[in-house]
Amino acid sequence: MQSLAISTLTICGIEELPSHSVRRVTHVLSVLDPDLPEIDTFGTYGEHHRVTLRFHDIIDPAEGKVHPVAEHVGQILQFGESLREGLSERVEGHLLVHCHMGISRSTAAMLALMAQNDADAGEDEPFERLRSVRPQAWPNSVMIGFADEQLGCKGRLIEALRRHYRHQLKAQPQFNDWMTTLGRGRELEMAV
């Protein structure tokens, strides 16, 4: 299985960001709620390249909320292209992708980057790698749908996402309650 064009991968939530300031992070992809203020923690990081996207972690449109759209995933994939293009200038690097909790938007973003980087891998391989980086990964299904479409996967990423959800519900049954509470029952149904 190929790696991204960067040597170290981290997925986390906002509360975990301070602990990564000493880890020489070179690239950050922040996926934040639109109304969240800028995060001061990045001032303690060394020199790094950062891209910030702002939308809510929802799977159905809701009044007053910014739904993830194809353009957001397109920006994530553009970020992935910039990682690949900068490979010759970099000996090693550390990519940190985060959202509020490090469970849904950030894991969907990292999965899209992994699938983009290794188009020849089986569709389950990026999910296995994702779980090794972030065991509590529950990628946002809307984002994965856009990634599947933009990467030309013809539904294979969606089918692998179903298997991933099934795996996560067996490994971490608390997801059933969490996703029900968050109104993500449609994702739970995908696992059946």
PDB file of C-alpha atoms in Angstrom:
ATOM      1  CA  MET A   1       0.000   0.000   0.000  1.00  0.00           C
ATOM      2  CA  GLN A   2       1.382   3.373  -0.972  1.00  0.00           C
ATOM      3  CA  SER A   3       1.678   6.216   1.468  1.00  0.00           C
ATOM      4  CA  LEU A   4       0.676   9.761   0.785  1.00  0.00           C
ATOM      5  CA  ALA A   5       3.499  11.869  -0.574  1.00  0.00           C
ATOM      6  CA  ILE A   6       4.463  12.682   3.006  1.00  0.00           C
ATOM      7  CA  SER A   7       6.076  10.572   5.719  1.00  0.00           C
ATOM      8  CA  THR A   8       3.875  11.074   8.822  1.00  0.00           C
ATOM      9  CA  LEU A   9       0.079  11.217   9.006  1.00  0.00           C
ATOM     10  CA  THR A  10      -1.978  12.462  11.960  1.00  0.00           C
ATOM     11  CA  ILE A  11      -5.715  12.909  12.402  1.00  0.00           C
ATOM     12  CA  CYS A  12      -7.001  14.663  15.498  1.00  0.00           C
ATOM     13  CA  GLY A  13      -9.585  16.905  17.071  1.00  0.00           C
ATOM     14  CA  ILE A  14      -9.148  20.495  18.236  1.00  0.00           C
ATOM     15  CA  GLU A  15      -8.408  19.542  21.853  1.00  0.00           C
ATOM     16  CA  GLU A  16      -5.497  17.375  20.680  1.00  0.00           C
ATOM     17  CA  LEU A  17      -3.836  20.107  18.586  1.00  0.00           C
ATOM     18  CA  PRO A  18      -1.557  21.480  21.349  1.00  0.00           C
ATOM     19  CA  SER A  19       0.081  18.084  21.840  1.00  0.00           C
ATOM     20  CA  HIS A  20       1.181  18.044  18.188  1.00  0.00           C
ATOM     21  CA  SER A  21       2.948  21.424  18.230  1.00  0.00           C
ATOM     22  CA  VAL A  22       6.308  19.775  19.013  1.00  0.00           C
ATOM     23  CA  ARG A  23       5.957  17.120  16.291  1.00  0.00           C
ATOM     24  CA  ARG A  24       7.278  19.216  13.379  1.00  0.00           C
ATOM     25  CA  VAL A  25       4.047  19.365  11.424  1.00  0.00           C
ATOM     26  CA  THR A  26       4.708  20.620   7.890  1.00  0.00           C
ATOM     27  CA  HIS A  27       1.174  20.572   6.429  1.00  0.00           C
ATOM     28  CA  VAL A  28      -2.217  21.107   8.052  1.00  0.00           C
ATOM     29  CA  LEU A  29      -5.690  20.632   6.646  1.00  0.00           C
ATOM     30  CA  SER A  30      -8.246  22.181   8.997  1.00  0.00           C
ATOM     31  CA  VAL A  31     -11.933  21.380   8.547  1.00  0.00           C
ATOM     32  CA  LEU A  32     -13.877  23.664  10.861  1.00  0.00           C
ATOM     33  CA  ASP A  33     -17.398  24.850  11.580  1.00  0.00           C
ATOM     34  CA  PRO A  34     -17.999  28.164   9.790  1.00  0.00           C
ATOM     35  CA  ASP A  35     -18.628  30.106  13.011  1.00  0.00           C
ATOM     36  CA  LEU A  36     -15.635  28.764  14.946  1.00  0.00           C
ATOM     37  CA  PRO A  37     -12.968  31.421  15.619  1.00  0.00           C
ATOM     38  CA  GLU A  38      -9.456  30.959  14.320  1.00  0.00           C
ATOM     39  CA  ILE A  39      -7.429  28.460  16.347  1.00  0.00           C
ATOM     40  CA  ASP A  40      -4.555  30.110  18.222  1.00  0.00           C
ATOM     41  CA  THR A  41      -2.671  26.839  18.699  1.00  0.00           C
ATOM     42  CA  PHE A  42      -1.165  27.033  15.226  1.00  0.00           C
ATOM     43  CA  GLY A  43       0.911  29.989  16.390  1.00  0.00           C
ATOM     44  CA  THR A  44       2.932  27.494  18.454  1.00  0.00           C
ATOM     45  CA  TYR A  45       3.606  25.251  15.457  1.00  0.00           C
ATOM     46  CA  GLY A  46       6.748  25.767  13.448  1.00  0.00           C
ATOM     47  CA  GLU A  47       6.634  26.838   9.830  1.00  0.00           C
ATOM     48  CA  HIS A  48       3.905  24.916   8.022  1.00  0.00           C
ATOM     49  CA  HIS A  49       1.499  25.143   5.100  1.00  0.00           C
ATOM     50  CA  ARG A  50      -2.154  25.254   6.161  1.00  0.00           C
ATOM     51  CA  VAL A  51      -5.442  25.086   4.280  1.00  0.00           C
ATOM     52  CA  THR A  52      -8.714  25.723   6.115  1.00  0.00           C
ATOM     53  CA  LEU A  53     -12.155  24.633   4.938  1.00  0.00           C
ATOM     54  CA  ARG A  54     -15.320  25.663   6.769  1.00  0.00           C
ATOM     55  CA  PHE A  55     -18.516  23.605   6.761  1.00  0.00           C
ATOM     56  CA  HIS A  56     -20.532  21.641   9.289  1.00  0.00           C
ATOM     57  CA  ASP A  57     -20.343  17.921   9.958  1.00  0.00           C
ATOM     58  CA  ILE A  58     -23.793  17.052   8.655  1.00  0.00           C
ATOM     59  CA  ILE A  59     -25.104  14.635   6.055  1.00  0.00           C
ATOM     60  CA  ASP A  60     -28.479  16.247   5.408  1.00  0.00           C
ATOM     61  CA  PRO A  61     -29.114  19.926   4.703  1.00  0.00           C
ATOM     62  CA  ALA A  62     -30.159  21.850   7.809  1.00  0.00           C
ATOM     63  CA  GLU A  63     -31.248  25.443   8.241  1.00  0.00           C
ATOM     64  CA  GLY A  64     -28.391  27.652   9.372  1.00  0.00           C
ATOM     65  CA  LYS A  65     -25.775  24.983   8.625  1.00  0.00           C
ATOM     66  CA  VAL A  66     -23.227  24.807   5.804  1.00  0.00           C
ATOM     67  CA  HIS A  67     -23.551  21.392   4.164  1.00  0.00           C
ATOM     68  CA  PRO A  68     -20.436  19.747   2.688  1.00  0.00           C
ATOM     69  CA  VAL A  69     -20.475  20.181  -1.097  1.00  0.00           C
ATOM     70  CA  ALA A  70     -18.456  18.844  -4.016  1.00  0.00           C
ATOM     71  CA  GLU A  71     -16.311  21.988  -4.059  1.00  0.00           C
ATOM     72  CA  HIS A  72     -15.075  21.280  -0.512  1.00  0.00           C
ATOM     73  CA  VAL A  73     -13.901  17.820  -1.515  1.00  0.00           C
ATOM     74  CA  GLY A  74     -12.383  19.292  -4.675  1.00  0.00           C
ATOM     75  CA  GLN A  75     -10.333  21.622  -2.460  1.00  0.00           C
ATOM     76  CA  ILE A  76      -9.191  18.643  -0.381  1.00  0.00           C
ATOM     77  CA  LEU A  77      -8.065  16.860  -3.545  1.00  0.00           C
ATOM     78  CA  GLN A  78      -6.275  20.024  -4.727  1.00  0.00           C
ATOM     79  CA  PHE A  79      -4.460  20.031  -1.392  1.00  0.00           C
ATOM     80  CA  GLY A  80      -3.472  16.410  -2.105  1.00  0.00           C
ATOM     81  CA  GLU A  81      -2.121  17.411  -5.516  1.00  0.00           C
ATOM     82  CA  SER A  82      -0.015  20.126  -3.873  1.00  0.00           C
ATOM     83  CA  LEU A  83       1.465  17.479  -1.546  1.00  0.00           C
ATOM     84  CA  ARG A  84       2.397  15.359  -4.544  1.00  0.00           C
ATOM     85  CA  GLU A  85       3.837  18.325  -6.467  1.00  0.00           C
ATOM     86  CA  GLY A  86       5.965  19.411  -3.491  1.00  0.00           C
ATOM     87  CA  LEU A  87       7.455  15.951  -2.963  1.00  0.00           C
ATOM     88  CA  SER A  88      10.714  16.736  -4.782  1.00  0.00           C
ATOM     89  CA  GLU A  89      11.339  19.724  -2.487  1.00  0.00           C
ATOM     90  CA  ARG A  90      10.724  17.770   0.701  1.00  0.00           C
ATOM     91  CA  VAL A  91      12.819  15.096   2.402  1.00  0.00           C
ATOM     92  CA  GLU A  92      10.047  14.223   4.834  1.00  0.00           C
ATOM     93  CA  GLY A  93       6.913  15.814   6.129  1.00  0.00           C
ATOM     94  CA  HIS A  94       4.109  15.544   8.615  1.00  0.00           C
ATOM     95  CA  LEU A  95       0.500  16.008   7.519  1.00  0.00           C
ATOM     96  CA  LEU A  96      -2.027  16.788  10.232  1.00  0.00           C
ATOM     97  CA  VAL A  97      -5.716  16.742   9.283  1.00  0.00           C
ATOM     98  CA  HIS A  98      -8.174  17.843  11.937  1.00  0.00           C
ATOM     99  CA  CYS A  99     -11.780  18.760  12.500  1.00  0.00           C
ATOM    100  CA  HIS A 100     -13.656  19.391  15.728  1.00  0.00           C
ATOM    101  CA  MET A 101     -13.434  15.840  17.133  1.00  0.00           C
ATOM    102  CA  GLY A 102     -11.156  14.079  14.643  1.00  0.00           C
ATOM    103  CA  ILE A 103     -13.803  11.494  13.805  1.00  0.00           C
ATOM    104  CA  SER A 104     -15.853  12.428  10.734  1.00  0.00           C
ATOM    105  CA  ARG A 105     -14.826  15.348   8.496  1.00  0.00           C
ATOM    106  CA  SER A 106     -11.092  14.916   9.080  1.00  0.00           C
ATOM    107  CA  THR A 107     -11.205  11.159   8.513  1.00  0.00           C
ATOM    108  CA  ALA A 108     -13.227  11.652   5.319  1.00  0.00           C
ATOM    109  CA  ALA A 109     -10.647  14.183   4.141  1.00  0.00           C
ATOM    110  CA  MET A 110      -7.737  11.855   4.926  1.00  0.00           C
ATOM    111  CA  LEU A 111      -9.503   8.936   3.241  1.00  0.00           C
ATOM    112  CA  ALA A 112     -10.012  11.049   0.100  1.00  0.00           C
ATOM    113  CA  LEU A 113      -6.304  11.934   0.105  1.00  0.00           C
ATOM    114  CA  MET A 114      -5.297   8.290   0.552  1.00  0.00           C
ATOM    115  CA  ALA A 115      -7.607   7.106  -2.236  1.00  0.00           C
ATOM    116  CA  GLN A 116      -6.344   9.886  -4.514  1.00  0.00           C
ATOM    117  CA  ASN A 117      -2.736   8.971  -3.911  1.00  0.00           C
ATOM    118  CA  ASP A 118      -3.094   5.246  -4.518  1.00  0.00           C
ATOM    119  CA  ALA A 119      -5.734   4.806  -7.216  1.00  0.00           C
ATOM    120  CA  ASP A 120      -4.583   1.229  -7.905  1.00  0.00           C
ATOM    121  CA  ALA A 121      -5.165   0.016  -4.338  1.00  0.00           C
ATOM    122  CA  GLY A 122      -8.174  -2.085  -3.499  1.00  0.00           C
ATOM    123  CA  GLU A 123     -10.989   0.065  -2.181  1.00  0.00           C
ATOM    124  CA  ASP A 124     -10.759  -1.385   1.350  1.00  0.00           C
ATOM    125  CA  GLU A 125      -7.039  -0.636   1.732  1.00  0.00           C
ATOM    126  CA  PRO A 126      -7.417   3.112   2.364  1.00  0.00           C
ATOM    127  CA  PHE A 127     -10.019   2.373   5.060  1.00  0.00           C
ATOM    128  CA  GLU A 128      -7.679  -0.121   6.747  1.00  0.00           C
ATOM    129  CA  ARG A 129      -4.908   2.438   6.684  1.00  0.00           C
ATOM    130  CA  LEU A 130      -7.302   5.110   7.955  1.00  0.00           C
ATOM    131  CA  ARG A 131      -8.189   2.929  10.956  1.00  0.00           C
ATOM    132  CA  SER A 132      -4.493   2.434  11.688  1.00  0.00           C
ATOM    133  CA  VAL A 133      -4.040   6.224  11.811  1.00  0.00           C
ATOM    134  CA  ARG A 134      -7.335   6.986  13.617  1.00  0.00           C
ATOM    135  CA  PRO A 135      -9.098   3.915  15.079  1.00  0.00           C
ATOM    136  CA  GLN A 136     -12.284   5.883  15.829  1.00  0.00           C
ATOM    137  CA  ALA A 137     -12.711   6.998  12.203  1.00  0.00           C
ATOM    138  CA  TRP A 138     -16.319   7.449  11.049  1.00  0.00           C
ATOM    139  CA  PRO A 139     -15.942   9.343   7.737  1.00  0.00           C
ATOM    140  CA  ASN A 140     -18.706  11.705   6.657  1.00  0.00           C
ATOM    141  CA  SER A 141     -20.620   9.779   3.980  1.00  0.00           C
ATOM    142  CA  VAL A 142     -21.476  12.869   1.932  1.00  0.00           C
ATOM    143  CA  MET A 143     -17.794  13.762   1.621  1.00  0.00           C
ATOM    144  CA  ILE A 144     -16.898  10.188   0.663  1.00  0.00           C
ATOM    145  CA  GLY A 145     -19.636  10.260  -1.989  1.00  0.00           C
ATOM    146  CA  PHE A 146     -18.114  13.362  -3.547  1.00  0.00           C
ATOM    147  CA  ALA A 147     -14.622  11.827  -3.359  1.00  0.00           C
ATOM    148  CA  ASP A 148     -15.886   8.645  -5.029  1.00  0.00           C
ATOM    149  CA  GLU A 149     -17.349  10.708  -7.860  1.00  0.00           C
ATOM    150  CA  GLN A 150     -14.376  13.052  -8.316  1.00  0.00           C
ATOM    151  CA  LEU A 151     -11.837  10.224  -8.212  1.00  0.00           C
ATOM    152  CA  GLY A 152     -13.836   8.168 -10.731  1.00  0.00           C
ATOM    153  CA  CYS A 153     -14.306   5.249  -8.331  1.00  0.00           C
ATOM    154  CA  LYS A 154     -17.776   4.390  -9.702  1.00  0.00           C
ATOM    155  CA  GLY A 155     -19.260   3.581  -6.287  1.00  0.00           C
ATOM    156  CA  ARG A 156     -16.366   1.463  -5.017  1.00  0.00           C
ATOM    157  CA  LEU A 157     -15.474   3.926  -2.230  1.00  0.00           C
ATOM    158  CA  ILE A 158     -19.111   4.026  -1.119  1.00  0.00           C
ATOM    159  CA  GLU A 159     -19.254   0.218  -0.969  1.00  0.00           C
ATOM    160  CA  ALA A 160     -15.993   0.168   1.003  1.00  0.00           C
ATOM    161  CA  LEU A 161     -17.439   2.823   3.321  1.00  0.00           C
ATOM    162  CA  ARG A 162     -20.381   0.500   4.030  1.00  0.00           C
ATOM    163  CA  ARG A 163     -17.930  -2.248   5.018  1.00  0.00           C
ATOM    164  CA  HIS A 164     -15.956   0.250   7.117  1.00  0.00           C
ATOM    165  CA  TYR A 165     -19.095   1.324   9.003  1.00  0.00           C
ATOM    166  CA  ARG A 166     -19.959  -2.342   9.573  1.00  0.00           C
ATOM    167  CA  HIS A 167     -16.453  -2.943  10.932  1.00  0.00           C
ATOM    168  CA  GLN A 168     -16.627   0.100  13.204  1.00  0.00           C
ATOM    169  CA  LEU A 169     -20.027  -0.891  14.637  1.00  0.00           C
ATOM    170  CA  LYS A 170     -18.615  -4.300  15.574  1.00  0.00           C
ATOM    171  CA  ALA A 171     -15.342  -2.901  16.949  1.00  0.00           C
ATOM    172  CA  GLN A 172     -16.866   0.133  18.668  1.00  0.00           C
ATOM    173  CA  PRO A 173     -20.592  -0.399  19.316  1.00  0.00           C
ATOM    174  CA  GLN A 174     -20.894   3.048  20.930  1.00  0.00           C
ATOM    175  CA  PHE A 175     -21.008   4.472  17.388  1.00  0.00           C
ATOM    176  CA  ASN A 176     -24.582   3.227  17.145  1.00  0.00           C
ATOM    177  CA  ASP A 177     -25.702   5.546  19.951  1.00  0.00           C
ATOM    178  CA  TRP A 178     -23.463   8.430  18.870  1.00  0.00           C
ATOM    179  CA  MET A 179     -24.603   8.460  15.270  1.00  0.00           C
ATOM    180  CA  THR A 180     -28.247   8.054  16.272  1.00  0.00           C
ATOM    181  CA  THR A 181     -27.938  11.050  18.605  1.00  0.00           C
ATOM    182  CA  LEU A 182     -26.244  13.088  15.878  1.00  0.00           C
ATOM    183  CA  GLY A 183     -28.967  12.345  13.334  1.00  0.00           C
ATOM    184  CA  ARG A 184     -26.694  10.144  11.235  1.00  0.00           C
ATOM    185  CA  GLY A 185     -29.040   7.145  11.090  1.00  0.00           C
ATOM    186  CA  ARG A 186     -28.684   7.000   7.319  1.00  0.00           C
ATOM    187  CA  GLU A 187     -25.008   6.104   7.807  1.00  0.00           C
ATOM    188  CA  LEU A 188     -25.956   3.405  10.305  1.00  0.00           C
ATOM    189  CA  GLU A 189     -28.323   1.983   7.692  1.00  0.00           C
ATOM    190  CA  MET A 190     -25.443   1.889   5.213  1.00  0.00           C
ATOM    191  CA  ALA A 191     -23.723  -0.667   7.457  1.00  0.00           C
ATOM    192  CA  VAL A 192     -26.600  -3.160   7.180  1.00  0.00           C
TER     193      VAL A 192
END
